[in-house]
PDB file of C-alpha atoms in Angstrom:
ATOM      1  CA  UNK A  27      71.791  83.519 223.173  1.00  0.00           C
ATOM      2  CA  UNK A  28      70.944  84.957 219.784  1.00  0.00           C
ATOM      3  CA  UNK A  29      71.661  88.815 220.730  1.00  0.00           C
ATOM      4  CA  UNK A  30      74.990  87.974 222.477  1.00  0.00           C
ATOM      5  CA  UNK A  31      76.114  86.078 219.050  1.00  0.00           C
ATOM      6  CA  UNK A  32      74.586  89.860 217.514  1.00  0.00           C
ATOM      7  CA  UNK A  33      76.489  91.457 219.789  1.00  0.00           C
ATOM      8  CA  UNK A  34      79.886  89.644 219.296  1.00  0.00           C
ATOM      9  CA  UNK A  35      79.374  90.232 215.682  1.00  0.00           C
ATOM     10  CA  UNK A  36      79.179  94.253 215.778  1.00  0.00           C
ATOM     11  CA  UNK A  37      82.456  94.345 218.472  1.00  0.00           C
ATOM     12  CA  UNK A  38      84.446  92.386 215.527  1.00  0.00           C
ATOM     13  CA  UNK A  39      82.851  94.802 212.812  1.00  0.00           C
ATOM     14  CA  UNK A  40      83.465  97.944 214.999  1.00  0.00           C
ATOM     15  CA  UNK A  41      87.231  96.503 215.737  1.00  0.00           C
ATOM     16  CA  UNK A  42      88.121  95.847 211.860  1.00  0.00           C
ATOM     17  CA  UNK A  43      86.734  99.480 210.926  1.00  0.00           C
ATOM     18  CA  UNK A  44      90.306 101.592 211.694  1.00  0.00           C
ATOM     19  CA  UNK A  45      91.974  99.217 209.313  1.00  0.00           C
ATOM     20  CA  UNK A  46      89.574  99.575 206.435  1.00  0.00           C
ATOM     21  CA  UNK A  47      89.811 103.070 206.883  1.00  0.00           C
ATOM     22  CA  UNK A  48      93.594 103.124 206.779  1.00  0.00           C
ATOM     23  CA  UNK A  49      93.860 100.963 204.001  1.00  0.00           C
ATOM     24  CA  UNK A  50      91.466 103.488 202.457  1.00  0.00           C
ATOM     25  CA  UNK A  51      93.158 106.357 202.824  1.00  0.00           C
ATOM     26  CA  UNK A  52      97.161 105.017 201.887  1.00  0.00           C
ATOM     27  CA  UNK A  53      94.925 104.141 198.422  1.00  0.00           C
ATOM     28  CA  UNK A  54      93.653 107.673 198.332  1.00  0.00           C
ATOM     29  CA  UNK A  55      97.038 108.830 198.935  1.00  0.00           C
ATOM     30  CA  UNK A  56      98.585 106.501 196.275  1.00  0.00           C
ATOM     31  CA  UNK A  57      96.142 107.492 193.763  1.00  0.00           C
ATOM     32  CA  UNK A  58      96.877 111.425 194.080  1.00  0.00           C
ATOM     33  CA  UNK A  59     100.815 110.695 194.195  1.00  0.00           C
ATOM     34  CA  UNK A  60     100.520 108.662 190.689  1.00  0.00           C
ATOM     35  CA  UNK A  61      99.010 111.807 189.093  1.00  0.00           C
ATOM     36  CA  UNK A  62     101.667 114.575 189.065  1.00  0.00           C
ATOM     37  CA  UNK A  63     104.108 111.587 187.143  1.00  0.00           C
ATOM     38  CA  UNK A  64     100.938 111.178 184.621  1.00  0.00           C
ATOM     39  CA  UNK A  65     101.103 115.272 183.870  1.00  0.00           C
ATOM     40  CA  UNK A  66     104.501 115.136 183.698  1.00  0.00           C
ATOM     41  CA  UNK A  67     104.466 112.850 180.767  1.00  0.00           C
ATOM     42  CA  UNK A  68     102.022 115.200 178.843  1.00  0.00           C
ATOM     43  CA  UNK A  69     104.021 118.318 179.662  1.00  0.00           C
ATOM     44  CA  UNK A  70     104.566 120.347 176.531  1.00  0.00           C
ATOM     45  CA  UNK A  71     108.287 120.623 175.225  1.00  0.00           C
ATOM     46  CA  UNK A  72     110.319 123.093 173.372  1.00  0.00           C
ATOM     47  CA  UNK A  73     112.691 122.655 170.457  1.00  0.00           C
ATOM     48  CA  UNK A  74     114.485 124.234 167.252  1.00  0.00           C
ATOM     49  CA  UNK A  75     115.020 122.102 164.386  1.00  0.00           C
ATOM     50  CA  UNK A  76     117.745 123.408 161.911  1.00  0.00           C
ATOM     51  CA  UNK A  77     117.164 123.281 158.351  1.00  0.00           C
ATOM     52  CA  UNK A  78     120.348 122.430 156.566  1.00  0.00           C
ATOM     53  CA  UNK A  79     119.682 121.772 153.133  1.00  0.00           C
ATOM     54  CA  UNK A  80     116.468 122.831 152.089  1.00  0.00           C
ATOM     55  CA  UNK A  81     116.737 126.484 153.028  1.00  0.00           C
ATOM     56  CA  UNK A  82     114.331 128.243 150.229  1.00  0.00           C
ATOM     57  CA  UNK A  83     110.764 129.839 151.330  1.00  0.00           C
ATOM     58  CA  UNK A  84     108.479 127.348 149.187  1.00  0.00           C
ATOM     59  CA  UNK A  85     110.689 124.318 150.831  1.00  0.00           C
ATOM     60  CA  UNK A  86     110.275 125.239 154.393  1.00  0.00           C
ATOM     61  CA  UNK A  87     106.731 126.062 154.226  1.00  0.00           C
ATOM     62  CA  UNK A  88     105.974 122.242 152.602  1.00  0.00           C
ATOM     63  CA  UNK A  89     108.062 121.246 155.721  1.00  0.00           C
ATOM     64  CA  UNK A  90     105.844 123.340 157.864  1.00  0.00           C
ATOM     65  CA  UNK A  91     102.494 122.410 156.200  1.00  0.00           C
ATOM     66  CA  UNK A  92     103.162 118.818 156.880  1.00  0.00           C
ATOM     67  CA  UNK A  93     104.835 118.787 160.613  1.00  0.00           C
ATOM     68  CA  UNK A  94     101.114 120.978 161.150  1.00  0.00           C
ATOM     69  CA  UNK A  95      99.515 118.201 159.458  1.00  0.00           C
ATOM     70  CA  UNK A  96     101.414 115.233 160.918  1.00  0.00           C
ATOM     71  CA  UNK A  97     101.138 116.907 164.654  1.00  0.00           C
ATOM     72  CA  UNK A  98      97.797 119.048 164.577  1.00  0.00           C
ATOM     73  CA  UNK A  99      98.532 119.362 168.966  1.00  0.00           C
ATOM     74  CA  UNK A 100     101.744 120.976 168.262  1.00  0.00           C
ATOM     75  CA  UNK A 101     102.559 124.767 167.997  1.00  0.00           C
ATOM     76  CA  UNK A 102     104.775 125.315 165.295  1.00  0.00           C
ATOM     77  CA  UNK A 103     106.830 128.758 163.567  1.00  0.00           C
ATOM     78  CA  UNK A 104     109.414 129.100 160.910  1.00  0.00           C
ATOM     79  CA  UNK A 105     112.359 131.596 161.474  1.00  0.00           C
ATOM     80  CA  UNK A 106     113.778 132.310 157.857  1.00  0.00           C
ATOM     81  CA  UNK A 107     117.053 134.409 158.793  1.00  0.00           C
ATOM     82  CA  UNK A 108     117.676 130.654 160.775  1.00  0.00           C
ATOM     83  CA  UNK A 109     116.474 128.382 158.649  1.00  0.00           C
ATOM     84  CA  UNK A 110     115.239 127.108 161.729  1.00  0.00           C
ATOM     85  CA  UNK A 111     111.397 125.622 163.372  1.00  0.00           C
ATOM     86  CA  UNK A 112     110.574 126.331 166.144  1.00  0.00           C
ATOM     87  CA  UNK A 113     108.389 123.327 167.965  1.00  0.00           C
ATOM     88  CA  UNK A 114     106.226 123.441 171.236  1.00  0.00           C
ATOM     89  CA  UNK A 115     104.316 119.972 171.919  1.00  0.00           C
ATOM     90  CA  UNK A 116     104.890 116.961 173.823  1.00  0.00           C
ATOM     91  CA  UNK A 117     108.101 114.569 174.084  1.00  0.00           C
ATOM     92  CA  UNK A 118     105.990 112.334 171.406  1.00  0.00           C
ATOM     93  CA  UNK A 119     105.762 115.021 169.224  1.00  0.00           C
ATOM     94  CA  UNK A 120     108.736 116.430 168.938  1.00  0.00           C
ATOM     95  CA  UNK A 121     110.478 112.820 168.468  1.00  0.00           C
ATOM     96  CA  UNK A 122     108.200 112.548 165.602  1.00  0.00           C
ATOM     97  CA  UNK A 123     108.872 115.843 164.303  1.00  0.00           C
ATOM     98  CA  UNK A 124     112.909 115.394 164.300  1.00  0.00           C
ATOM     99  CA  UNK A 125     112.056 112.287 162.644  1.00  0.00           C
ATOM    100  CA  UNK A 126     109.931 113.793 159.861  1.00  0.00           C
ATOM    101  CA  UNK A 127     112.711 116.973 159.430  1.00  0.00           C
ATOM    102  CA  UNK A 128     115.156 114.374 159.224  1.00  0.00           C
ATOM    103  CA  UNK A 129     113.577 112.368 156.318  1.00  0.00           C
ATOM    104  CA  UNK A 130     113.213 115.828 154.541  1.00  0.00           C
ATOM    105  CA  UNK A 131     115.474 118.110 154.590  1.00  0.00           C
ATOM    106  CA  UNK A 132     117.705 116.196 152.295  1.00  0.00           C
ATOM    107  CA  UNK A 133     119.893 117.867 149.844  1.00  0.00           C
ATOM    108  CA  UNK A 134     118.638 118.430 146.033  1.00  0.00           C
ATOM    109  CA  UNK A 135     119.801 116.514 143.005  1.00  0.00           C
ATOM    110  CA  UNK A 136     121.549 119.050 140.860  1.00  0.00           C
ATOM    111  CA  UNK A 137     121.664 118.631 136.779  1.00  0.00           C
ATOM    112  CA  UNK A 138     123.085 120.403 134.229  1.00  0.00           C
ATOM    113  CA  UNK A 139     120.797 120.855 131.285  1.00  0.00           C
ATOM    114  CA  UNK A 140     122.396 121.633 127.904  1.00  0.00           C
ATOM    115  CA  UNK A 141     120.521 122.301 125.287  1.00  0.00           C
ATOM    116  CA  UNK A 142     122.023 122.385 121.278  1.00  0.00           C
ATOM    117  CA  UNK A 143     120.313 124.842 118.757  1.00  0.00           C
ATOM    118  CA  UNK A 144     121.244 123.868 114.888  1.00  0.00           C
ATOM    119  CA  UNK A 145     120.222 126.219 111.882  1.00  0.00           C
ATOM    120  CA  UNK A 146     119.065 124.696 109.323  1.00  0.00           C
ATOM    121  CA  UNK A 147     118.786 126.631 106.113  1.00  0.00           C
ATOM    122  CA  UNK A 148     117.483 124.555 103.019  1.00  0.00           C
ATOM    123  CA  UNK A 149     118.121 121.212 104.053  1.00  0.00           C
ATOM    124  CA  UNK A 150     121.608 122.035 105.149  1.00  0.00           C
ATOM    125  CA  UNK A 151     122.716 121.424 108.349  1.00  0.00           C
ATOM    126  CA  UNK A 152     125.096 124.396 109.969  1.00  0.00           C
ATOM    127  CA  UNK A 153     126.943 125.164 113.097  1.00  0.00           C
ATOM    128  CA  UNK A 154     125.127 124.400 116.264  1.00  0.00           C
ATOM    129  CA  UNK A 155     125.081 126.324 119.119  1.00  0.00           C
ATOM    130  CA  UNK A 156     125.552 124.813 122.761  1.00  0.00           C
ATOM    131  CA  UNK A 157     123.934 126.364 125.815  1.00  0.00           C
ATOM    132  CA  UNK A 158     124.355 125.197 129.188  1.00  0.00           C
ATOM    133  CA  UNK A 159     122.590 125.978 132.546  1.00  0.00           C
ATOM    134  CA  UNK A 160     121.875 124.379 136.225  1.00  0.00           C
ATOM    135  CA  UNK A 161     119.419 122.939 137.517  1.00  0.00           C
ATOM    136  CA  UNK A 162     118.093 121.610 140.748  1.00  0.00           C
ATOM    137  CA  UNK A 163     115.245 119.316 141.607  1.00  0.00           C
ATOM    138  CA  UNK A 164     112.280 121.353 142.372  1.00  0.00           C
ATOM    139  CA  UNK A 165     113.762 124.424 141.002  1.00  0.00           C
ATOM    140  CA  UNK A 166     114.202 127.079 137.850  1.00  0.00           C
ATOM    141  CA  UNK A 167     116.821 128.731 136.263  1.00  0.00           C
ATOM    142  CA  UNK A 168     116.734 131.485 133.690  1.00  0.00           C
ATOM    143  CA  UNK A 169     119.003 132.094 130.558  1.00  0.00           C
ATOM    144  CA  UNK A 170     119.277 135.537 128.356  1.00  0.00           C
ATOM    145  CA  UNK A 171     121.661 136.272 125.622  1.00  0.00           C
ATOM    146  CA  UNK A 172     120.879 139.122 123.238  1.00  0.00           C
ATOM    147  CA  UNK A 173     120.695 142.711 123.703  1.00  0.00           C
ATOM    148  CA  UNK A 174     118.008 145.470 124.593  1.00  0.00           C
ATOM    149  CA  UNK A 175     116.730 147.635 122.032  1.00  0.00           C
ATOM    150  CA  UNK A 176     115.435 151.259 122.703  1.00  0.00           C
ATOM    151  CA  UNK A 177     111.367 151.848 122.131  1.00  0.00           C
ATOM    152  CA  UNK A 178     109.921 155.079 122.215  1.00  0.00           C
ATOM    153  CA  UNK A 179     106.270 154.878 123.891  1.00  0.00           C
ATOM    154  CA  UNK A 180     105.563 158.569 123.984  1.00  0.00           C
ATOM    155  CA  UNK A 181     107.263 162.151 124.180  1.00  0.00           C
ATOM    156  CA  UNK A 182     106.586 164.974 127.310  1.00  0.00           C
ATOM    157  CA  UNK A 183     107.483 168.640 126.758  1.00  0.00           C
ATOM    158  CA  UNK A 184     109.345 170.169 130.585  1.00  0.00           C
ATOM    159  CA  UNK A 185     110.024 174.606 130.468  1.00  0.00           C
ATOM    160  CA  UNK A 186     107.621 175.140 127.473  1.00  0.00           C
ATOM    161  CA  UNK A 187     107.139 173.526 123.707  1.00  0.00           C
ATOM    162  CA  UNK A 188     110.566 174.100 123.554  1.00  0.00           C
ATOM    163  CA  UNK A 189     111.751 171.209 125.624  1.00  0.00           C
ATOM    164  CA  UNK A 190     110.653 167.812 124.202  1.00  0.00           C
ATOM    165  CA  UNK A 191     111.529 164.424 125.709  1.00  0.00           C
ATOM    166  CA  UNK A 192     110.803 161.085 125.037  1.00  0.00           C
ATOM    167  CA  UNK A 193     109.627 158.184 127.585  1.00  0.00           C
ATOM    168  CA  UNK A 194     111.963 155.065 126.290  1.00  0.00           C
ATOM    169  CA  UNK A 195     111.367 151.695 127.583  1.00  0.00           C
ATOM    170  CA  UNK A 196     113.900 148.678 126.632  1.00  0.00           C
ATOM    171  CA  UNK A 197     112.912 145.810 124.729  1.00  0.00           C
ATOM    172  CA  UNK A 198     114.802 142.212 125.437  1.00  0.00           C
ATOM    173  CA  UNK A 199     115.893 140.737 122.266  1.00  0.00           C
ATOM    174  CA  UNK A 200     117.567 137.841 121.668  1.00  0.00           C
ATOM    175  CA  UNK A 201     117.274 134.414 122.953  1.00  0.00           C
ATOM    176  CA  UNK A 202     115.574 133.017 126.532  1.00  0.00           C
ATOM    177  CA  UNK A 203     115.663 130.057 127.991  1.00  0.00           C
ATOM    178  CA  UNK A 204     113.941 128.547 130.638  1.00  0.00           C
ATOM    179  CA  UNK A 205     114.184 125.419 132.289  1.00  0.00           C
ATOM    180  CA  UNK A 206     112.345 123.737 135.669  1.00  0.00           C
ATOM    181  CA  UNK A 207     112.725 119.822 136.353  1.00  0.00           C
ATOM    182  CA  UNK A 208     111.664 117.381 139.088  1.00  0.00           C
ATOM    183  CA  UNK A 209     113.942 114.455 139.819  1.00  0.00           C
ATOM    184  CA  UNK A 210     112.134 110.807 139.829  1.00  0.00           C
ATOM    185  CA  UNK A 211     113.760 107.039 139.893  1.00  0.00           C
ATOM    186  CA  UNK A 212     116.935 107.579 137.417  1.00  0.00           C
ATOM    187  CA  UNK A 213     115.132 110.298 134.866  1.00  0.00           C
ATOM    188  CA  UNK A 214     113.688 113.562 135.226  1.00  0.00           C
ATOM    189  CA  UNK A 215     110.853 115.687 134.161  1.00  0.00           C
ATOM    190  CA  UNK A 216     111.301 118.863 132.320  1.00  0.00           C
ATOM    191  CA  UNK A 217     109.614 122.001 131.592  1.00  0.00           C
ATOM    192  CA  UNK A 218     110.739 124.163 129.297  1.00  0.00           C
ATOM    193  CA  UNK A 219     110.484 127.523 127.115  1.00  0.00           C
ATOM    194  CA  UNK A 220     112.457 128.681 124.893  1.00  0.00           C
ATOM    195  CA  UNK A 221     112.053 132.137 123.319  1.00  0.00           C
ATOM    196  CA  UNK A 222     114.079 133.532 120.465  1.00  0.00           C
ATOM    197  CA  UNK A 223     113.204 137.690 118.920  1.00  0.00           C
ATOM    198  CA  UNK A 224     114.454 139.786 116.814  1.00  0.00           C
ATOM    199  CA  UNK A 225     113.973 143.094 114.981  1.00  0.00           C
ATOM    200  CA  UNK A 226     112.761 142.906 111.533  1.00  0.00           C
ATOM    201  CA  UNK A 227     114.106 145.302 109.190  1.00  0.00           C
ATOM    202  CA  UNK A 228     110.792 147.030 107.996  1.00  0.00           C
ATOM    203  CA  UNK A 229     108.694 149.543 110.143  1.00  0.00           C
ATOM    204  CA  UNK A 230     105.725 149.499 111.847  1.00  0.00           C
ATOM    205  CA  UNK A 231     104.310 152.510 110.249  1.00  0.00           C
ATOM    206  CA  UNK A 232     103.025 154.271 113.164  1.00  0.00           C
ATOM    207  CA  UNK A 233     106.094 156.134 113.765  1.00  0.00           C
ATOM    208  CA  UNK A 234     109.512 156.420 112.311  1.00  0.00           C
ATOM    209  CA  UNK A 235     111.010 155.135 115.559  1.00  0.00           C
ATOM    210  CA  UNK A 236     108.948 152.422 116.005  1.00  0.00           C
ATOM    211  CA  UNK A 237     110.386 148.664 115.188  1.00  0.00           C
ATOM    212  CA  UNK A 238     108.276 145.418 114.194  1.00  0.00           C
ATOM    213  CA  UNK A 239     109.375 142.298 116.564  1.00  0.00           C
ATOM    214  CA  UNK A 240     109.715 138.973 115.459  1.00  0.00           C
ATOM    215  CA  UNK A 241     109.626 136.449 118.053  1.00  0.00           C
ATOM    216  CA  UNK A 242     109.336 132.546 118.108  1.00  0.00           C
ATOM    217  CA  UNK A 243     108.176 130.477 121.368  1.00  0.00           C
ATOM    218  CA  UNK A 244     108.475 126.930 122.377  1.00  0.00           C
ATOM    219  CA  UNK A 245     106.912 125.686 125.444  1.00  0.00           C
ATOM    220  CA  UNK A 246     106.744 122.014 126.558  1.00  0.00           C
ATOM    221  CA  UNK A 247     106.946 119.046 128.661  1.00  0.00           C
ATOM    222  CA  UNK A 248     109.372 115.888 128.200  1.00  0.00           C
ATOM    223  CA  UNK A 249     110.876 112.969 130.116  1.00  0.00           C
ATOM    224  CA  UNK A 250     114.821 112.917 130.376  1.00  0.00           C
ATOM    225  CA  UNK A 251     116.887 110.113 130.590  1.00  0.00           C
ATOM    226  CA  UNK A 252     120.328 111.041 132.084  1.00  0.00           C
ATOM    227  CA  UNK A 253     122.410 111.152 129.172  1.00  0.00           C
ATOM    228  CA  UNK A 254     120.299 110.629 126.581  1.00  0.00           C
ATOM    229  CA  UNK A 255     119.826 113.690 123.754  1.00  0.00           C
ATOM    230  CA  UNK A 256     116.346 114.474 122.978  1.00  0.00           C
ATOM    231  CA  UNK A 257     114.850 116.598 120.410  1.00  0.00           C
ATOM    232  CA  UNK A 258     112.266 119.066 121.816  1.00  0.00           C
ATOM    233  CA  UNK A 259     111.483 120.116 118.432  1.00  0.00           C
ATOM    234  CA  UNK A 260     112.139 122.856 115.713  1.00  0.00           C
ATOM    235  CA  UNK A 261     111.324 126.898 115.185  1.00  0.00           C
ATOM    236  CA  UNK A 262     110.675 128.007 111.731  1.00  0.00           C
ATOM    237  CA  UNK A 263     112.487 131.960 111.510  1.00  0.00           C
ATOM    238  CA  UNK A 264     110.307 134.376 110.765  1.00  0.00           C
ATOM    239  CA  UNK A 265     111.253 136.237 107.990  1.00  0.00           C
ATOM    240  CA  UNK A 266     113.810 133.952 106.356  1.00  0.00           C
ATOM    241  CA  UNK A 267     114.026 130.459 105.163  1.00  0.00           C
ATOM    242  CA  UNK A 268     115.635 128.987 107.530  1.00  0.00           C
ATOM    243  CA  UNK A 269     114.605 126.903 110.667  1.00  0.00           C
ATOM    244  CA  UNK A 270     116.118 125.841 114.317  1.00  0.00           C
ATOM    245  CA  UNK A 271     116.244 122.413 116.193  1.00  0.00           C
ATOM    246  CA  UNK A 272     116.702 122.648 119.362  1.00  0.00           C
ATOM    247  CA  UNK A 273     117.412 119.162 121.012  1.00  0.00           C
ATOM    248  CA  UNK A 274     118.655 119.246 124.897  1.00  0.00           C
ATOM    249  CA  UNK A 275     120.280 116.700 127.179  1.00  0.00           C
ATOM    250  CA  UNK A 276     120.348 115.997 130.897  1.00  0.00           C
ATOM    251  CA  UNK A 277     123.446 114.865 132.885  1.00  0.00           C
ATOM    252  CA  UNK A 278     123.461 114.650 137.018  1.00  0.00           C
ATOM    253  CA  UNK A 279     126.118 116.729 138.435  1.00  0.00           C
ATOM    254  CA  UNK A 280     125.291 116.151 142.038  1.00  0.00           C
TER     255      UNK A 280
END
């Protein structure tokens, strides 16, 4: 009775095997059909970004130094004559890139720096002078007034003794200003130099052509508040008895 029951048992095993093995294979199948859709979501993407307001060297590498920071999977290349990046990574990526470009590439507050020179000789207070350059945030601009005065630095003889020339170079004299700030809140930070020269009346001594320089440099930090005049501080002229102030004010133009 016992190997009958045994026997029933294995027929009702041996009939239910084709459907296990069906069932088995549509999961198989299933399985392998899920995983192209699972690539496809990790392809890699491409995509230029276009730089519209910071377009400078310096700017677009920070850009650059931080998208390779922010996305270390990502290929990335800068194309100056476009202003453009150039972006290979996934869909993820590249949303998070035009995110971080966005956020960026912002334009630059602009100021106009103007800075007042007054002479004063003995206590008396005479006509000030007003320069006044732009500036933008992040940047440096460069100012020169004055004129450039021949040196002779050594003479060469061309066709025989005969034939005597002199090597010249040109010395800037006058007064130089320059100026770098960085924007922050409603003030900004300022860096400046100012350098004023001159040419002394006496000689050197070692030659008849050669001139003595005077010069006087100021170089400094301050904190700006727009509008607000602030006095950087004040140049004693060689030579003479009299001495410059040189205070300098901020205003945003953009």
């Amino acid at each position: 009775m016992k190997t009958d029951e045994s026997q029933t048992s294995i027929s009702n095993y041996a009939k239910l095997l084709p459907g296990l093995a069906l069932t088995l294979a549509l999961f198989t199948q299933g399985a392998y059909a899920q995983q192209p859709a699972e690539s496809n979501s990790n392809a890699s993407s491409y995509q230029t970004l276009y730089l519209t307001n910071l377009t400078s060297q310096h700017d677009a590498n920070d850009i650059q130094t931080d998208l390779r920071n922010m996305l270390p999977q990502a290929k990335l290349f800068y194309v100056p004559s476009q202003s453009a990046l150039s972006i290979r990574g996934s869909a993820e990526d590249i949303s998070l890139a035009q995110k971080i470009v966005s956020d960026l590439d912002r334009n630059k507050k602009i100021y106009r720096l103007t800075y007042t020179i007054t002479d004063i000789d003995n206590g008396k207070r005479l006509a000030p002078q007003h320069f006044s350059i732009i500036v933008a945030s992040g940047s440096k601009t460069d100012l020169k007034q004055g004129s450039k005065v021949p040196l002779v630095t050594g003479t060469y003889t061309e066709n025989g003794p005969a034939s005597q020339n002199s090597q010249v170079q040109y010395q800037d004299i006058g007064l130089e200003i320059e100026a770098s700030l960085n924007a922050y809140l409603d003030g900004v930070r300022l860096q400046t130099k100012l350098a004023e020269s001159s040419v002394a009346e006496e000689k050197s001594g070692v030659g008849p052509q050669d001139p003595i320089f005077r010069q006087t440099t100021f170089e400094g930090t301050a904190t700006l508040a727009p509008g607000k005049p602030l006095v950087l501080g004040s140049l004693d002229i060689p030579g003479t008895t009299r001495r410059q102030e040189v205070e300098v004010v901020s205003e945003a133009v953009r």
